[in-house]
Amino acid sequence: MRRSPIVQLTDQYKAQIASKQLVIVAADTIGDEVAIAKEGRVEALVGQRPFEMGYKAPTVMINLIEGKKVEDPVFTGLDECTKDTADTCIQK
């Protein structure tokens, strides 16, 4: 099984990460990212909500076509995950 690039990268810095001399904050909260947060390889993750973006996009487009005013920007939310919140941080 192929190891993810973040695992390969962080292996060499385990001591610095554990002592907080090196802090990694990464993007995305899908796939392997949450697993690496649980392992403590990253301090935090910040992820977009693709379902929410896809859900809101048609309504925004229709409103624009109809000349209605829409929020600018359209906020779809973010998920913030840490080692302590990795099991519950992702909102749908």
XYZ file of C-alpha atoms in Angstrom:
92
model
C 0.000 0.000 0.000
C 1.305 3.430 -0.964
C 1.808 5.829 1.926
C 0.442 9.323 1.540
C 2.939 12.110 0.804
C 2.134 13.884 4.084
C 2.987 10.729 6.040
C 6.258 10.375 4.158
C 7.065 14.040 4.735
C 6.175 14.143 8.422
C 8.013 10.927 9.323
C 11.310 12.785 9.205
C 10.020 15.546 11.506
C 8.231 13.493 14.187
C 10.322 14.844 17.069
C 9.873 18.493 16.024
C 6.125 18.019 15.529
C 5.744 16.299 18.901
C 7.612 19.103 20.685
C 5.679 21.795 18.740
C 8.922 23.161 17.255
C 7.253 22.520 13.901
C 3.549 23.168 13.454
C 1.774 22.128 10.277
C -1.630 23.467 9.282
C -3.031 21.883 6.133
C -5.965 22.305 3.796
C -8.817 19.857 3.225
C -10.760 17.606 5.529
C -11.481 14.741 3.181
C -9.712 11.451 2.666
C -6.464 10.855 4.511
C -6.262 14.360 5.942
C -8.476 13.625 8.948
C -6.492 10.453 9.654
C -3.236 12.408 9.768
C -4.823 14.907 12.137
C -5.829 12.046 14.436
C -2.231 10.841 14.391
C -1.008 14.311 15.381
C 0.969 14.799 12.167
C -0.737 18.163 11.627
C -1.832 20.687 14.221
C -4.973 21.663 12.341
C -6.895 21.202 9.116
C -9.163 23.711 7.438
C -11.508 22.323 4.824
C -14.166 23.597 2.510
C -17.564 21.962 2.272
C -17.970 20.622 -1.278
C -21.514 19.363 -0.681
C -22.603 22.762 0.585
C -20.968 24.486 -2.403
C -22.752 22.176 -4.825
C -26.022 22.574 -2.961
C -25.972 26.385 -2.946
C -24.523 26.974 -6.430
C -27.708 26.328 -8.471
C -29.784 28.652 -6.271
C -27.195 31.402 -6.562
C -27.000 30.965 -10.345
C -30.790 31.065 -10.735
C -31.005 34.171 -8.561
C -28.320 35.875 -10.647
C -30.085 34.933 -13.905
C -33.327 36.359 -12.509
C -31.550 39.593 -11.556
C -31.929 39.032 -7.842
C -29.310 40.174 -5.378
C -27.098 37.483 -3.861
C -24.629 37.560 -1.010
C -21.071 38.388 -2.035
C -19.281 36.273 -1.092
C -21.533 33.278 -0.607
C -20.283 31.608 2.563
C -20.554 27.836 2.508
C -18.748 27.213 5.768
C -15.457 25.688 6.775
C -14.527 22.682 8.835
C -11.703 23.103 11.324
C -10.161 19.892 12.600
C -7.529 19.132 15.210
C -6.360 15.896 16.768
C -8.914 16.371 19.555
C -11.865 17.146 17.264
C -11.089 14.933 14.261
C -13.968 12.536 14.963
C -16.601 15.284 15.022
C -15.195 18.258 13.124
C -16.712 17.644 9.706
C -20.106 19.203 9.115
C -22.324 18.132 6.237
